[in-house]
Amino acid sequence: MASIAIDGPAGAGKSTIAKLVAKKMDYIYVDTGALYRAIAHFLVVNQIDIEDEEALAKACAGITVEIKYENDAQQVYLNGENVTPFLRTEETGNMASKSSAKAPVRAALLDLQRDMAKTYNVVMDGRDIGTNVLPNAEVKIYLTATSKERANRRYKELIEKGEAADFDKIEADIIERDERDMNRAIAPLKQAEDAVLVDSSDMTIDEVVEAIMTAAKAI
């Protein structure tokens, strides 16, 4: 089985790009961020204090997360319930960034991610795929963009949905999340030594996809 690992900071477009690359290569797309968000959703709903190590470990021990494909779309199931519609809220995203630094959360998902890569040809995106989850991936990409450009994308997304949006706050949250992700003790966000750097700040989606497809030609 072959793997393409795409890492990068929040808002860099990893999920959008990874889906397109997977479709072009007829690979399975694995959105690891959605897995962490599923656990984050559980923690928010059940008001688990993630600084309480015992409570967090107990909560993670009772969580089952599964990825299923229905009508060619990835669906995430948490303890048998489809929680996909609840995964993209700001509250869930912020909790995912905080909780993903915790050992019980990472341990709960590590084997699931690796098992999928053993079973299928995958395009997997996240924060530490090339450095930690799939260190032997055939292709590694570090996809990034400036904080201003990432904030602009998120701002437009919210406005298009008819939701209120504060550009400065969005950018501040992105910068704070970058700092947290890059400096966490467990599997911090960083570019793998053998990863191809792709800065999408001034690139179209098609150009980013082409850059990754070019890197993937070696598979």
CSV table of C-alpha atoms in Angstrom, one decimal:
chain,number,residue,atom,x,y,z
A,1,MET,CA,0.0,0.0,0.0
A,2,ALA,CA,1.2,3.6,-0.7
A,3,SER,CA,0.7,6.7,1.4
A,4,ILE,CA,0.7,10.4,0.8
A,5,ALA,CA,1.1,12.4,4.0
A,6,ILE,CA,0.0,16.1,3.9
A,7,ASP,CA,0.8,18.1,7.0
A,8,GLY,CA,0.4,21.8,7.7
A,9,PRO,CA,-1.2,24.4,10.0
A,10,ALA,CA,-4.9,25.2,10.4
A,11,GLY,CA,-6.5,26.7,7.4
A,12,ALA,CA,-3.9,25.8,4.9
A,13,GLY,CA,-6.4,23.9,2.7
A,14,LYS,CA,-5.1,20.5,3.6
A,15,SER,CA,-8.5,18.8,3.5
A,16,THR,CA,-9.7,20.4,0.3
A,17,ILE,CA,-6.4,19.5,-1.5
A,18,ALA,CA,-6.1,16.0,0.0
A,19,LYS,CA,-9.6,15.1,-1.2
A,20,LEU,CA,-8.8,16.2,-4.8
A,21,VAL,CA,-5.5,14.4,-4.9
A,22,ALA,CA,-7.1,11.2,-3.5
A,23,LYS,CA,-9.8,11.4,-6.1
A,24,LYS,CA,-7.3,11.9,-9.0
A,25,MET,CA,-5.2,9.0,-7.7
A,26,ASP,CA,-8.1,6.8,-6.8
A,27,TYR,CA,-6.8,6.6,-3.2
A,28,ILE,CA,-8.8,6.7,0.1
A,29,TYR,CA,-8.8,10.1,1.7
A,30,VAL,CA,-8.4,10.1,5.5
A,31,ASP,CA,-9.2,13.3,7.3
A,32,THR,CA,-7.4,12.9,10.6
A,33,GLY,CA,-8.5,16.3,11.7
A,34,ALA,CA,-12.1,15.0,11.6
A,35,LEU,CA,-11.1,12.1,13.9
A,36,TYR,CA,-9.6,14.5,16.5
A,37,ARG,CA,-12.7,16.7,16.1
A,38,ALA,CA,-14.9,13.8,16.9
A,39,ILE,CA,-13.2,13.2,20.2
A,40,ALA,CA,-13.2,17.0,20.8
A,41,HIS,CA,-17.0,17.0,20.2
A,42,PHE,CA,-17.4,14.2,22.8
A,43,LEU,CA,-15.2,16.2,25.3
A,44,VAL,CA,-17.3,19.3,24.8
A,45,VAL,CA,-20.7,17.7,25.0
A,46,ASN,CA,-19.7,15.7,28.1
A,47,GLN,CA,-17.9,18.7,29.7
A,48,ILE,CA,-14.6,16.7,30.2
A,49,ASP,CA,-11.8,18.7,31.8
A,50,ILE,CA,-8.9,17.9,29.6
A,51,GLU,CA,-6.4,19.0,32.3
A,52,ASP,CA,-7.8,16.2,34.5
A,53,GLU,CA,-5.6,13.4,33.2
A,54,GLU,CA,-7.6,10.6,34.9
A,55,ALA,CA,-10.9,11.9,33.6
A,56,LEU,CA,-9.5,12.4,30.1
A,57,ALA,CA,-7.9,8.9,30.0
A,58,LYS,CA,-11.2,7.4,31.2
A,59,ALA,CA,-13.2,9.3,28.5
A,60,CYS,CA,-10.8,8.2,25.7
A,61,ALA,CA,-10.9,4.6,26.8
A,62,GLY,CA,-14.7,4.6,26.2
A,63,ILE,CA,-14.6,6.2,22.8
A,64,THR,CA,-14.8,4.4,19.5
A,65,VAL,CA,-14.2,6.4,16.3
A,66,GLU,CA,-14.8,5.0,12.8
A,67,ILE,CA,-14.6,6.4,9.3
A,68,LYS,CA,-17.1,5.2,6.8
A,69,TYR,CA,-17.7,6.1,3.2
A,70,GLU,CA,-21.3,6.7,2.2
A,71,ASN,CA,-22.1,8.0,-1.3
A,72,ASP,CA,-18.4,8.6,-1.8
A,73,ALA,CA,-18.3,11.0,1.2
A,74,GLN,CA,-16.4,10.4,4.4
A,75,GLN,CA,-18.6,10.1,7.5
A,76,VAL,CA,-17.3,10.0,11.0
A,77,TYR,CA,-19.0,7.9,13.6
A,78,LEU,CA,-18.5,8.3,17.3
A,79,ASN,CA,-19.7,5.4,19.5
A,80,GLY,CA,-22.0,4.4,16.6
A,81,GLU,CA,-23.4,7.9,16.0
A,82,ASN,CA,-22.7,9.9,12.9
A,83,VAL,CA,-21.2,13.1,14.2
A,84,THR,CA,-20.0,14.6,10.9
A,85,PRO,CA,-22.4,17.6,11.0
A,86,PHE,CA,-21.0,18.7,14.4
A,87,LEU,CA,-17.3,18.7,13.6
A,88,ARG,CA,-16.7,22.1,12.0
A,89,THR,CA,-17.8,24.4,14.7
A,90,GLU,CA,-15.3,26.9,16.1
A,91,GLU,CA,-15.8,25.4,19.6
A,92,THR,CA,-15.0,21.9,18.4
A,93,GLY,CA,-12.0,23.1,16.4
A,94,ASN,CA,-10.5,24.9,19.4
A,95,MET,CA,-11.1,21.9,21.6
A,96,ALA,CA,-9.5,19.6,19.0
A,97,SER,CA,-6.4,21.8,18.9
A,98,LYS,CA,-6.1,21.7,22.7
A,99,SER,CA,-7.0,18.1,23.3
A,100,SER,CA,-4.9,16.7,20.4
A,101,ALA,CA,-1.8,17.6,22.5
A,102,LYS,CA,-2.9,15.1,25.1
A,103,ALA,CA,-1.4,11.6,25.1
A,104,PRO,CA,-4.7,9.7,25.7
A,105,VAL,CA,-6.3,11.4,22.7
A,106,ARG,CA,-3.4,10.7,20.4
A,107,ALA,CA,-3.0,7.1,21.5
A,108,ALA,CA,-6.7,6.5,20.9
A,109,LEU,CA,-6.3,7.4,17.2
A,110,LEU,CA,-2.8,6.4,16.3
A,111,ASP,CA,-3.5,2.7,15.6
A,112,LEU,CA,-6.6,3.5,13.7
A,113,GLN,CA,-4.7,5.8,11.3
A,114,ARG,CA,-1.9,3.4,10.8
A,115,ASP,CA,-4.2,0.5,10.2
A,116,MET,CA,-6.0,2.4,7.5
A,117,ALA,CA,-2.7,3.0,5.8
A,118,LYS,CA,-1.8,-0.7,5.9
A,119,THR,CA,-5.2,-1.6,4.4
A,120,TYR,CA,-5.6,1.0,1.7
A,121,ASN,CA,-3.7,3.4,-0.6
A,122,VAL,CA,-4.3,6.6,1.4
A,123,VAL,CA,-3.9,10.4,1.3
A,124,MET,CA,-3.9,11.4,4.9
A,125,ASP,CA,-3.7,15.0,6.2
A,126,GLY,CA,-3.1,16.4,9.6
A,127,ARG,CA,-0.4,17.9,11.8
A,128,ASP,CA,2.1,15.0,12.3
A,129,ILE,CA,1.3,12.5,9.6
A,130,GLY,CA,4.7,12.6,7.9
A,131,THR,CA,6.7,13.0,11.1
A,132,ASN,CA,4.9,10.6,13.5
A,133,VAL,CA,1.9,8.7,12.2
A,134,LEU,CA,3.3,7.6,8.8
A,135,PRO,CA,7.0,8.3,9.0
A,136,ASN,CA,7.6,6.0,6.0
A,137,ALA,CA,5.0,7.5,3.7
A,138,GLU,CA,6.2,7.4,0.1
A,139,VAL,CA,5.3,11.1,-0.4
A,140,LYS,CA,5.3,13.8,2.3
A,141,ILE,CA,4.0,17.3,1.7
A,142,TYR,CA,4.1,20.3,4.1
A,143,LEU,CA,1.3,22.6,2.9
A,144,THR,CA,1.2,26.1,4.4
A,145,ALA,CA,0.1,29.7,3.8
A,146,THR,CA,0.4,33.0,5.6
A,147,SER,CA,-1.8,33.5,8.6
A,148,LYS,CA,-3.4,36.5,6.8
A,149,GLU,CA,-4.3,34.4,3.8
A,150,ARG,CA,-5.6,31.5,6.0
A,151,ALA,CA,-7.7,34.0,8.0
A,152,ASN,CA,-9.1,35.5,4.8
A,153,ARG,CA,-10.2,32.0,3.5
A,154,ARG,CA,-11.9,31.3,6.8
A,155,TYR,CA,-13.5,34.7,6.8
A,156,LYS,CA,-15.0,34.2,3.3
A,157,GLU,CA,-16.2,30.7,4.3
A,158,LEU,CA,-18.1,32.1,7.3
A,159,ILE,CA,-19.6,35.0,5.3
A,160,GLU,CA,-20.7,32.7,2.6
A,161,LYS,CA,-22.6,30.7,5.2
A,162,GLY,CA,-24.3,33.8,6.4
A,163,GLU,CA,-22.4,33.7,9.8
A,164,ALA,CA,-20.9,36.6,11.6
A,165,ALA,CA,-17.1,36.9,11.2
A,166,ASP,CA,-14.4,39.1,12.7
A,167,PHE,CA,-11.2,38.9,10.5
A,168,ASP,CA,-8.8,40.1,13.2
A,169,LYS,CA,-10.1,37.6,15.7
A,170,ILE,CA,-10.0,34.8,13.2
A,171,GLU,CA,-6.3,35.6,12.4
A,172,ALA,CA,-5.5,35.9,16.1
A,173,ASP,CA,-7.0,32.5,16.7
A,174,ILE,CA,-5.1,31.0,13.8
A,175,ILE,CA,-1.8,32.4,15.1
A,176,GLU,CA,-2.6,31.1,18.6
A,177,ARG,CA,-3.4,27.7,17.2
A,178,ASP,CA,-0.2,27.6,15.2
A,179,GLU,CA,1.8,28.4,18.4
A,180,ARG,CA,0.0,25.7,20.3
A,181,ASP,CA,0.4,23.1,17.6
A,182,MET,CA,4.1,23.8,17.0
A,183,ASN,CA,5.1,23.9,20.6
A,184,ARG,CA,3.1,21.0,22.1
A,185,ALA,CA,5.2,18.3,23.9
A,186,ILE,CA,3.8,15.4,21.9
A,187,ALA,CA,4.2,15.2,18.1
A,188,PRO,CA,4.4,19.0,17.4
A,189,LEU,CA,3.5,20.4,14.0
A,190,LYS,CA,6.7,20.7,11.9
A,191,GLN,CA,7.9,20.0,8.4
A,192,ALA,CA,9.4,16.5,8.0
A,193,GLU,CA,13.0,16.6,6.7
A,194,ASP,CA,12.0,14.8,3.5
A,195,ALA,CA,8.7,16.7,2.9
A,196,VAL,CA,8.1,18.9,-0.1
A,197,LEU,CA,7.2,22.4,1.0
A,198,VAL,CA,4.1,23.9,-0.8
A,199,ASP,CA,3.1,27.5,0.1
A,200,SER,CA,-0.4,28.0,-1.2
A,201,SER,CA,-0.6,31.7,-0.3
A,202,ASP,CA,-0.6,32.8,-3.9
A,203,MET,CA,-1.5,29.6,-5.6
A,204,THR,CA,-4.9,28.4,-7.0
A,205,ILE,CA,-6.3,25.1,-5.8
A,206,ASP,CA,-5.5,23.5,-9.2
A,207,GLU,CA,-1.8,24.7,-8.9
A,208,VAL,CA,-1.5,23.2,-5.4
A,209,VAL,CA,-3.0,19.9,-6.6
A,210,GLU,CA,-0.6,19.8,-9.6
A,211,ALA,CA,2.4,20.4,-7.3
A,212,ILE,CA,1.4,17.5,-5.1
A,213,MET,CA,0.6,15.3,-8.1
A,214,THR,CA,4.1,16.1,-9.5
A,215,ALA,CA,5.7,15.0,-6.2
A,216,ALA,CA,3.5,11.8,-6.2
A,217,LYS,CA,4.7,10.7,-9.7
A,218,ALA,CA,7.5,8.8,-8.0
A,219,ILE,CA,5.1,6.4,-6.4
